[in-house]
Short mmCIF file of C-alpha atoms and ligand atoms in Angstrom, two decimals:
data_model
loop_
_atom_site.label_atom_id
_atom_site.label_comp_id
_atom_site.label_asym_id
_atom_site.label_seq_id
_atom_site.Cartn_x
_atom_site.Cartn_y
_atom_site.Cartn_z
CA MET A 953 111.14 52.29 69.45
CA ARG A 954 109.73 53.37 72.43
CA LYS A 955 106.96 51.51 73.37
CA MET A 956 106.36 54.27 76.22
CA ALA A 957 105.69 57.58 76.06
CA ARG A 958 108.74 59.81 75.67
CA PHE A 959 109.02 61.50 78.66
CA GLU A 960 112.54 62.87 78.10
CA ARG A 961 111.28 64.45 75.06
CA GLU A 962 113.46 66.91 73.55
CA GLU A 963 112.89 67.35 69.77
CA SER A 964 109.89 69.25 69.43
CA PRO A 965 108.13 72.22 71.71
CA TRP A 966 105.15 69.99 72.27
CA LEU A 967 106.82 67.38 73.82
CA MET A 968 107.81 69.57 76.68
CA VAL A 969 104.01 70.22 77.08
CA ALA A 970 102.33 66.82 77.11
CA GLY A 971 105.69 65.61 78.78
CA ALA A 972 105.27 68.11 81.26
CA ALA A 973 101.42 66.47 81.89
CA LEU A 974 102.71 63.30 82.53
CA THR A 975 105.13 64.26 84.33
CA LEU A 976 102.09 64.99 86.60
CA SER A 977 99.70 62.72 86.03
CA VAL A 978 102.13 59.52 85.38
CA VAL A 979 105.83 59.52 85.08
CA THR A 980 106.53 61.33 88.74
CA ALA A 981 104.64 58.54 90.44
CA VAL A 982 106.69 55.73 87.77
CA SER A 983 110.12 57.55 88.78
CA ILE A 984 109.26 57.54 92.53
CA MET A 985 108.56 54.35 92.16
CA ALA A 986 111.63 53.18 90.10
CA GLY A 987 113.59 55.29 92.12
CA PRO A 988 115.01 58.37 91.30
CA ALA A 989 117.44 59.27 88.48
CA HIS A 990 119.94 60.83 91.04
CA GLY A 991 121.08 59.71 94.57
CA GLN A 992 119.49 60.48 97.29
CA THR A 993 122.06 61.14 99.01
CA ALA A 994 123.44 64.79 99.65
CA SER A 995 126.43 66.09 97.37
CA GLY A 996 129.12 67.66 99.45
CA ARG A 997 128.53 70.94 98.59
CA GLY A 998 126.39 73.25 100.76
CA PRO A 999 123.07 74.26 98.75
CA LEU A 1000 123.69 77.61 99.86
CA SER A 1001 127.16 78.39 98.46
CA TRP A 1002 125.59 80.35 95.84
CA ILE A 1003 123.00 82.58 97.74
CA GLY A 1004 125.19 84.78 98.70
CA ASP A 1005 126.20 85.18 95.10
CA ILE A 1006 123.11 85.51 93.48
CA THR A 1007 122.05 88.10 96.22
CA GLY A 1008 125.16 90.22 95.19
CA ALA A 1009 123.85 89.98 91.24
CA ILE A 1010 120.78 90.84 92.47
CA ASN A 1011 121.77 93.94 94.29
CA GLN A 1012 124.24 95.21 91.04
CA PRO A 1013 122.69 97.45 88.61
CA ALA A 1014 120.03 95.85 85.91
CA ALA A 1015 122.78 94.81 82.97
CA THR A 1016 122.12 97.59 80.59
CA PRO A 1017 119.78 95.92 77.64
CA PRO A 1018 121.74 95.45 74.42
CA ARG A 1019 121.18 97.31 71.33
CA GLN A 1020 117.74 98.02 71.28
CA ALA A 1021 117.19 99.79 74.42
CA ALA A 1022 113.71 100.15 75.72
CA PRO A 1023 112.39 103.53 76.98
CA SER A 1024 112.48 102.55 80.43
CA PRO A 1025 115.37 101.26 82.98
CA ALA A 1026 114.90 97.25 82.80
CA PRO A 1027 113.77 96.70 86.51
CA ALA A 1028 115.14 93.79 88.04
CA PRO A 1029 114.05 91.63 90.14
CA ARG A 1030 113.93 92.80 93.56
CA ARG A 1031 113.85 89.73 95.89
CA MET A 1032 115.03 86.45 95.06
CA ALA A 1033 114.28 83.16 96.93
CA GLN A 1034 115.55 82.07 99.59
CA ALA A 1035 116.56 78.90 100.22
CA GLY A 1036 114.17 76.83 100.16
CA SER A 1037 113.92 75.78 96.85
CA ALA A 1038 117.49 75.53 96.67
CA LYS A 1039 117.79 72.82 99.53
CA GLU A 1040 115.78 70.48 97.20
CA TRP A 1041 118.49 70.26 94.19
CA SER A 1042 120.55 67.37 94.34
CA GLY A 1043 123.81 69.77 93.66
CA GLU A 1044 124.96 67.10 90.91
CA ASP A 1045 125.75 66.92 87.18
CA GLY A 1046 122.99 66.41 85.20
CA ALA A 1047 122.56 63.02 82.97
CA SER A 1048 122.46 64.60 80.27
CA GLY A 1049 126.02 65.07 80.44
CA HIS A 1050 125.15 68.53 78.61
CA PRO A 1051 128.15 71.16 79.45
CA LEU A 1052 125.19 73.58 80.75
CA MET A 1053 123.96 70.80 83.20
CA THR A 1054 127.05 70.29 85.33
CA ALA A 1055 126.87 71.63 88.85
CA ASP A 1056 129.08 74.16 88.22
CA ALA A 1057 127.35 75.53 85.36
CA ILE A 1058 123.97 75.57 87.21
CA ARG A 1059 125.99 77.56 90.05
CA ASN A 1060 127.10 79.74 87.92
CA SER A 1061 123.73 80.36 85.69
CA ALA A 1062 122.00 80.86 89.56
CA ALA A 1063 124.35 83.28 90.48
CA ASN A 1064 123.65 85.44 87.23
CA PHE A 1065 119.76 84.86 87.47
CA GLY A 1066 118.33 88.27 88.67
CA ARG A 1067 120.94 90.09 85.45
CA CYS A 1068 119.25 86.89 83.28
CA VAL A 1069 115.66 87.86 84.23
CA ALA A 1070 116.46 91.85 83.90
CA GLY A 1071 117.92 91.02 80.56
CA PHE A 1072 114.04 89.95 79.07
CA TRP A 1073 112.77 93.19 79.46
CA PRO A 1074 113.51 94.83 76.50
CA GLU A 1075 111.80 91.59 74.70
CA ALA A 1076 108.82 92.28 77.05
CA HIS A 1077 108.47 95.58 76.22
CA ARG A 1078 108.14 94.72 72.52
CA ARG A 1079 105.79 92.36 73.22
CA GLY A 1080 103.65 94.96 74.95
CA VAL A 1081 104.31 94.03 78.57
CA SER A 1082 104.48 97.25 80.95
CA GLU A 1083 106.95 98.27 82.68
CA ALA A 1084 104.77 98.26 85.87
CA SER A 1085 103.59 94.17 84.80
CA PHE A 1086 107.25 93.32 84.46
CA ARG A 1087 108.17 94.57 87.89
CA ARG A 1088 105.23 93.01 89.48
CA PHE A 1089 105.62 89.80 88.09
CA THR A 1090 109.47 89.21 88.16
CA ALA A 1091 109.85 90.92 91.91
CA ASP A 1092 109.80 87.26 93.41
CA LEU A 1093 111.20 84.91 91.06
CA TYR A 1094 113.91 82.92 92.38
CA PRO A 1095 115.67 79.92 90.49
CA ASP A 1096 114.34 76.84 90.97
CA LEU A 1097 117.05 74.45 90.79
CA ARG A 1098 115.19 71.40 92.06
CA ILE A 1099 113.66 71.88 88.52
CA MET A 1100 117.53 70.87 86.85
CA ASP A 1101 117.47 67.75 88.37
CA LEU A 1102 114.04 67.05 87.12
CA MET A 1103 115.09 67.96 83.87
CA ASP A 1104 117.72 65.55 83.57
CA SER A 1105 116.13 62.90 84.92
CA GLN A 1106 116.58 59.48 83.59
CA PRO A 1107 114.56 56.71 85.21
CA GLU A 1108 116.15 53.26 85.53
CA PHE A 1109 112.44 51.71 84.42
CA THR A 1110 110.10 53.07 82.07
CA LYS A 1111 106.06 51.12 81.83
CA SER A 1112 105.12 49.26 79.12
CA VAL A 1113 102.49 50.21 77.28
CA TRP A 1114 99.91 48.11 78.84
CA ASP A 1115 101.16 49.11 82.36
CA TYR A 1116 100.98 52.75 80.79
CA LEU A 1117 97.24 52.26 79.51
CA ASP A 1118 96.17 50.59 83.30
CA ILE A 1119 97.31 53.66 84.91
CA LEU A 1120 95.36 56.02 82.70
CA VAL A 1121 92.59 54.48 81.96
CA THR A 1122 90.75 53.13 85.01
CA ASP A 1123 87.65 52.53 85.64
CA ALA A 1124 87.22 55.82 88.47
CA ARG A 1125 88.48 57.92 85.17
CA ILE A 1126 86.02 56.67 82.94
CA ALA A 1127 83.39 57.21 85.42
CA ARG A 1128 84.45 61.23 86.15
CA GLY A 1129 84.78 61.43 82.62
CA ARG A 1130 81.04 60.17 81.94
CA GLU A 1131 79.61 62.67 84.76
CA VAL A 1132 81.75 65.62 83.87
CA LEU A 1133 80.31 64.75 80.00
CA ALA A 1134 76.94 64.97 81.32
CA LYS A 1135 77.14 67.86 83.39
CA ASN A 1136 78.81 70.11 80.62
CA ALA A 1137 76.25 68.48 77.82
CA ALA A 1138 75.28 71.73 76.73
CA THR A 1139 79.15 72.96 76.40
CA PHE A 1140 80.25 70.14 74.46
CA ALA A 1141 77.72 70.32 72.05
CA ALA A 1142 77.91 74.31 71.53
CA VAL A 1143 81.66 73.36 71.18
CA GLU A 1144 81.48 70.20 68.78
CA LYS A 1145 79.09 72.67 66.62
CA ALA A 1146 81.92 75.22 66.64
CA TYR A 1147 84.80 73.28 65.89
CA GLY A 1148 84.27 70.33 64.89
CA VAL A 1149 85.75 67.91 67.80
CA ASP A 1150 84.80 64.89 69.10
CA ARG A 1151 83.57 65.78 72.70
CA TYR A 1152 84.89 62.39 73.78
CA ILE A 1153 88.55 63.08 72.41
CA ILE A 1154 88.34 66.73 74.30
CA ALA A 1155 86.89 64.67 77.68
CA ALA A 1156 89.81 62.81 77.39
CA ILE A 1157 92.35 64.77 77.11
CA TRP A 1158 91.51 67.06 79.80
CA GLY A 1159 90.72 63.64 81.87
CA ILE A 1160 94.32 62.69 81.36
CA GLU A 1161 96.01 65.78 81.45
CA SER A 1162 94.95 66.96 84.54
CA ASN A 1163 92.42 64.56 86.37
CA TYR A 1164 89.48 66.87 85.22
CA GLY A 1165 91.48 70.08 86.57
CA THR A 1166 92.30 67.93 90.09
CA GLN A 1167 96.00 67.50 89.16
CA GLY A 1168 97.63 70.34 87.38
CA GLY A 1169 100.88 70.78 89.16
CA ASP A 1170 102.00 73.75 91.75
CA ARG A 1171 104.99 75.13 90.68
CA SER A 1172 104.46 78.93 89.37
CA VAL A 1173 104.23 78.52 86.04
CA LEU A 1174 106.47 82.10 85.32
CA ASN A 1175 109.40 81.21 88.11
CA SER A 1176 109.62 77.39 86.53
CA THR A 1177 110.21 79.30 83.11
CA ALA A 1178 112.38 82.07 84.08
CA THR A 1179 114.28 79.46 85.81
CA LEU A 1180 114.64 77.67 82.26
CA ALA A 1181 115.25 80.54 80.70
CA CYS A 1182 118.01 81.44 82.75
CA ILE A 1183 119.65 78.22 84.08
CA GLY A 1184 120.05 74.59 81.56
CA ARG A 1185 120.21 73.43 78.02
CA ARG A 1186 117.14 74.74 76.66
CA GLN A 1187 117.51 78.24 77.60
CA GLY A 1188 116.40 79.35 74.48
CA TYR A 1189 113.02 77.31 73.77
CA PHE A 1190 111.90 78.31 77.68
CA LYS A 1191 112.89 82.28 77.25
CA ASP A 1192 109.44 82.13 74.61
CA GLU A 1193 107.75 80.73 76.99
CA PHE A 1194 108.55 82.99 79.83
CA LEU A 1195 107.73 85.87 77.73
CA ALA A 1196 104.42 84.22 76.54
CA ALA A 1197 103.82 83.57 80.22
CA LEU A 1198 104.41 87.20 81.45
CA GLU A 1199 101.98 88.44 78.15
CA ILE A 1200 99.47 86.12 79.87
CA LEU A 1201 100.19 87.89 83.30
CA HIS A 1202 99.99 91.36 81.58
CA HIS A 1203 96.73 90.84 79.56
CA GLY A 1204 95.09 89.50 82.97
CA ASP A 1205 93.57 86.39 81.25
CA LEU A 1206 94.90 84.62 84.54
CA THR A 1207 96.74 85.53 87.60
CA PRO A 1208 99.93 84.13 89.29
CA GLN A 1209 97.88 82.15 91.84
CA GLN A 1210 96.46 80.26 88.89
CA MET A 1211 99.24 79.86 86.41
CA ARG A 1212 100.70 77.08 88.55
CA GLY A 1213 101.81 73.90 87.07
CA SER A 1214 104.16 71.38 85.85
CA TRP A 1215 108.13 72.25 86.60
CA ALA A 1216 108.45 72.29 82.63
CA GLY A 1217 105.22 75.56 82.67
CA ALA A 1218 102.44 73.29 81.38
CA PHE A 1219 99.86 74.45 83.07
CA GLY A 1220 95.58 73.82 83.76
CA ALA A 1221 93.16 71.66 82.74
CA THR A 1222 94.78 71.19 79.16
CA GLN A 1223 98.22 71.48 80.17
CA PHE A 1224 98.79 74.12 77.83
CA MET A 1225 102.51 75.80 77.67
CA PRO A 1226 101.96 79.50 77.50
CA THR A 1227 102.98 79.92 74.07
CA ALA A 1228 100.55 77.30 73.30
CA PHE A 1229 97.90 79.18 75.13
CA LYS A 1230 98.67 82.39 73.21
CA LYS A 1231 98.38 80.43 70.44
CA PHE A 1232 94.86 78.07 70.98
CA ALA A 1233 93.34 79.42 74.37
CA VAL A 1234 89.60 80.83 73.25
CA ASP A 1235 87.31 83.13 75.56
CA PHE A 1236 84.05 80.77 75.01
CA ASP A 1237 82.31 82.40 77.35
CA ARG A 1238 82.95 85.78 76.62
CA ASP A 1239 83.62 86.53 80.02
CA GLY A 1240 86.47 88.96 78.83
CA LYS A 1241 89.19 85.94 79.88
CA ARG A 1242 90.75 83.43 78.21
CA ASN A 1243 90.74 80.58 81.39
CA THR A 1244 92.07 77.39 80.60
CA VAL A 1245 92.97 76.63 84.43
CA ASP A 1246 88.88 76.60 85.83
CA ASP A 1247 86.65 78.15 82.92
CA VAL A 1248 84.52 74.96 81.63
CA PRO A 1249 83.78 76.64 78.15
CA ASP A 1250 87.08 77.79 77.86
CA ILE A 1251 88.92 74.76 78.83
CA ILE A 1252 86.37 72.79 76.16
CA ALA A 1253 86.49 74.99 73.43
CA SER A 1254 90.37 75.68 74.06
CA THR A 1255 91.15 72.31 73.58
CA ALA A 1256 88.79 71.77 70.95
CA ALA A 1257 90.41 74.82 68.80
CA LYS A 1258 93.67 72.95 69.19
CA PHE A 1259 92.23 69.79 67.72
CA LYS A 1260 90.83 71.76 65.10
CA LYS A 1261 94.08 73.38 64.29
CA ASP A 1262 95.57 69.83 64.10
CA GLY A 1263 93.48 68.09 61.63
CA TRP A 1264 90.90 66.90 63.31
CA SER A 1265 88.32 65.10 60.75
CA GLN A 1266 84.68 65.44 62.47
CA GLY A 1267 82.94 62.33 62.50
CA GLN A 1268 85.77 59.99 62.32
CA THR A 1269 87.16 58.01 64.59
CA TRP A 1270 90.99 57.58 65.81
CA GLY A 1271 91.86 53.62 64.53
CA TYR A 1272 90.91 50.37 65.12
CA GLU A 1273 92.16 47.73 67.00
CA VAL A 1274 93.32 44.97 64.54
CA GLU A 1275 94.30 41.23 64.21
CA VAL A 1276 97.66 40.39 62.92
CA PRO A 1277 97.97 37.37 61.35
CA ARG A 1278 100.47 34.70 61.81
CA GLY A 1279 103.29 35.13 59.33
CA PHE A 1280 102.76 38.45 58.80
CA ASN A 1281 105.54 40.49 57.55
CA TYR A 1282 105.90 43.55 60.62
CA LEU A 1283 108.14 45.37 57.86
CA HIS A 1284 104.60 46.94 57.01
CA ALA A 1285 103.76 48.22 60.73
CA ASP A 1286 105.97 51.44 60.71
CA ARG A 1287 104.30 54.78 60.67
CA THR A 1288 105.67 56.06 57.10
CA LYS A 1289 103.39 53.01 55.63
CA ASN A 1290 99.85 54.75 55.21
CA TYR A 1291 97.90 52.25 53.17
CA THR A 1292 94.30 52.11 52.55
CA ILE A 1293 92.58 50.15 55.06
CA GLY A 1294 91.55 47.75 51.97
CA GLN A 1295 95.07 47.52 51.53
CA TRP A 1296 95.39 46.11 54.83
CA GLU A 1297 92.71 43.54 54.60
CA GLN A 1298 94.62 42.50 51.80
CA LEU A 1299 98.00 41.72 53.74
CA GLY A 1300 95.27 39.33 56.09
CA VAL A 1301 94.83 42.43 58.91
CA ARG A 1302 91.15 42.23 60.56
CA ARG A 1303 89.19 44.15 62.80
CA ALA A 1304 89.41 42.63 66.11
CA GLY A 1305 86.10 41.30 67.36
CA GLY A 1306 85.01 40.60 63.94
CA LYS A 1307 83.37 44.07 63.11
CA PRO A 1308 83.99 45.04 59.40
CA PHE A 1309 85.40 47.89 58.89
CA PRO A 1310 83.20 50.92 58.04
CA ARG A 1311 85.16 52.78 55.61
CA THR A 1312 87.80 50.75 53.41
CA GLY A 1313 89.54 53.92 51.47
CA ASP A 1314 90.72 55.75 54.41
CA LYS A 1315 94.55 55.36 54.99
CA ALA A 1316 96.28 54.04 57.77
CA PHE A 1317 99.13 52.88 59.49
CA LEU A 1318 99.73 49.75 61.58
CA LEU A 1319 101.03 50.05 65.04
CA ALA A 1320 101.57 47.31 67.14
CA PRO A 1321 102.76 48.55 70.22
CA ALA A 1322 104.06 45.17 72.02
CA GLY A 1323 105.23 43.31 68.81
CA ALA A 1324 103.74 40.31 67.32
CA ASP A 1325 102.26 39.43 70.60
CA GLY A 1326 100.14 42.09 71.42
CA PRO A 1327 97.50 43.53 70.16
CA GLY A 1328 97.64 45.95 66.47
CA PHE A 1329 95.74 48.61 65.97
CA LEU A 1330 95.06 50.39 62.11
CA MET A 1331 95.79 54.55 63.29
CA LEU A 1332 93.65 56.48 60.79
CA GLY A 1333 94.54 60.79 60.65
CA ASN A 1334 92.88 61.49 63.83
CA PHE A 1335 95.72 59.58 65.81
CA ARG A 1336 98.11 61.78 64.05
CA SER A 1337 96.16 64.86 65.51
CA ILE A 1338 96.59 63.30 69.06
CA MET A 1339 99.95 62.59 68.27
CA ARG A 1340 100.36 66.40 67.91
CA TYR A 1341 98.87 66.96 71.51
CA ASN A 1342 102.22 64.55 72.58
CA PRO A 1343 104.03 62.27 70.29
CA SER A 1344 104.17 59.41 72.19
CA GLU A 1345 102.19 56.38 70.15
CA ALA A 1346 101.36 55.19 73.99
CA TYR A 1347 99.71 58.54 74.84
CA ALA A 1348 97.65 58.73 71.74
CA LEU A 1349 96.05 55.46 72.39
CA ALA A 1350 95.23 55.94 76.00
CA ILE A 1351 93.96 59.02 74.50
CA GLY A 1352 91.95 57.48 71.67
CA HIS A 1353 90.80 54.33 74.00
CA PHE A 1354 90.03 56.69 76.65
CA ALA A 1355 87.67 58.77 74.55
CA ASP A 1356 85.65 55.25 73.13
CA ARG A 1357 85.67 53.97 76.65
CA LEU A 1358 84.20 57.56 77.61
CA ARG A 1359 81.43 56.93 74.66
CA GLY A 1360 80.66 53.55 76.06
CA GLY A 1361 82.56 51.54 74.16
CA GLN A 1362 84.80 48.33 75.58
CA PRO A 1363 88.07 47.15 76.42
CA PHE A 1364 90.56 45.97 73.84
CA VAL A 1365 89.48 42.35 72.81
CA GLN A 1366 93.14 41.09 72.54
CA GLU A 1367 95.32 40.52 75.39
CA TRP A 1368 99.18 42.04 75.73
CA PRO A 1369 102.11 39.90 76.53
CA ARG A 1370 101.73 40.53 80.53
CA GLN A 1371 104.73 37.85 80.96
CA GLU A 1372 106.84 40.42 78.87
CA ARG A 1373 108.70 43.38 80.69
CA VAL A 1374 110.19 46.46 79.82
CA LEU A 1375 114.25 45.98 79.46
CA SER A 1376 115.90 48.24 81.67
CA ARG A 1377 117.88 50.74 80.76
CA ASP A 1378 121.17 48.84 81.74
CA GLU A 1379 119.39 46.05 79.06
CA ARG A 1380 118.68 48.22 76.83
CA PHE A 1381 122.38 49.37 76.41
CA GLU A 1382 123.12 45.80 76.19
CA LEU A 1383 120.74 45.23 73.21
CA GLN A 1384 122.50 47.81 71.41
CA GLN A 1385 125.80 46.37 72.53
CA LEU A 1386 124.51 42.90 71.39
CA LEU A 1387 123.34 44.27 67.93
CA ALA A 1388 126.68 46.23 67.10
CA ARG A 1389 128.11 43.29 68.05
CA ARG A 1390 126.87 41.45 65.10
CA GLY A 1391 127.11 44.02 62.74
CA PHE A 1392 123.10 45.18 63.05
CA TYR A 1393 123.11 48.89 65.25
CA ARG A 1394 126.41 51.35 64.11
CA GLY A 1395 124.79 53.92 66.50
CA GLU A 1396 126.50 54.45 69.76
CA PRO A 1397 125.41 53.08 72.60
CA ASP A 1398 122.98 55.26 74.73
CA GLY A 1399 120.47 53.25 76.32
CA THR A 1400 117.41 54.71 74.63
CA LEU A 1401 115.56 52.88 71.75
CA GLY A 1402 114.93 55.14 68.97
CA SER A 1403 114.33 54.38 65.64
CA GLU A 1404 117.92 53.37 64.56
CA THR A 1405 117.85 50.77 67.14
CA LYS A 1406 114.47 49.71 66.19
CA LYS A 1407 115.32 49.58 63.09
CA ALA A 1408 118.45 47.22 63.81
CA LEU A 1409 116.75 44.88 65.94
CA ARG A 1410 114.29 44.42 62.98
CA SER A 1411 117.01 43.09 60.75
CA TYR A 1412 118.34 40.76 63.54
CA GLN A 1413 114.69 39.45 63.66
CA ALA A 1414 114.28 39.23 60.29
CA ALA A 1415 117.95 37.51 59.76
CA ALA A 1416 116.90 34.94 62.58
CA GLY A 1417 113.37 34.17 61.48
CA LEU A 1418 111.25 35.82 64.03
CA PRO A 1419 108.67 38.49 63.40
CA ALA A 1420 110.48 41.70 62.42
CA ASP A 1421 108.35 43.72 65.05
CA GLY A 1422 111.27 45.49 66.47
CA PHE A 1423 109.64 45.33 69.92
CA ALA A 1424 112.28 44.82 72.57
CA SER A 1425 111.39 42.35 74.49
CA SER A 1426 113.72 40.46 77.48
CA GLY A 1427 112.97 37.29 75.12
CA VAL A 1428 114.84 38.69 71.96
CA LEU A 1429 117.40 40.20 74.24
CA ALA A 1430 117.76 36.47 75.95
CA ARG A 1431 118.46 35.14 72.36
CA LEU A 1432 120.69 38.16 71.57
CA ARG A 1433 122.30 36.79 74.43
CA GLY A 1434 122.75 33.47 73.95
CA ARG A 1435 124.42 33.11 70.40
CA1 LIG B 2117 86.30 83.16 79.30
#
């Protein structure tokens, strides 16, 4: 299990979205504190070595669109970037080991960047983007290679769930959130009426994704998505994002100046990716533009629209902090084990603070993000809706808790095991090796604590007479080393 938000999320498009947001609000800071994954030392190769190649490529005629020809010749980006951003790239192979992330592959793709972007014209045309728009918006694009470092960054240290909550749910952010709620009470009321989504959840998303619009990244979304659509290991995914960004600009919902965001292309108050904007953005104030960057009614309603689509149940909470009894079988603490609250009570689980559960028929799963020594949580359907914004349990817990605090709720009752610390990458690797040596782990050790590692750890813990919580603590590592 990963206790932290999964920052290098790869599995689904939404992963990137919120990953990008967190990169801004938390992870960048975390990574910087922990030291960059790539060394600071410049590589021996001069970053300017490929600029000439790019210029050459751009001066060539644009590639003829394959098969379906568009009615106009494909316009090509006219100018390329100058050395500015190129200087920032490490010039090193990516840590993922993906063949498209080697320094040579990146250089080759960068040299072909102009042709690559021009090659998107037929698809842009099919989507209704005019030639004038295509020319105008692609004219100044350049390969922002620093993104390749960011994409393959593998921080040595990640944050514990309690550190993560401490960073995200602060008194200052709660105070600011309450101001935002008071100031926009009428809009929140109208949106609640229209979409049936709790205002505190929307305010929590807005506060954590962009700190109420004050942090959202400063890279051109079109430029970042063009870079990622032409260079690196996720080109297919980012091609769709790039084309969606072009559509948004062509329709005039936003200007390129407004569409600035994270390196992965998430932008605005809600950190939507361009494709998410296309799906969920709403012109709630009917000024003719869908604007999730600086139009408050649109920001609030667009967030609500996404939650509505993701199954938010009106009038219900996301979950409860619970006390888990000693000797509890933690194999029940699994997202696939969805029992009724009544069944959880039969297993000895109690609501923290002694209050009764309001509805014992609701189904929930048990989350113990810090294992048997930390608080438990029973998570209802709305928690899964939050996880569709970002599939990290730590993220969803932070959003749910922040929403409760905005509503006037109290901090969690139980203590986190703050004496524990999160394992480093080397230690995670060692944990997997030790589990493999004892026959509990069959995968290839990779330093990433996924579901297979958690399963193996649980089996080991059960065999050793420990609570099978799957929590990769420094304590369990010491025990594995010792015997
Ligand atoms: Ca609007």
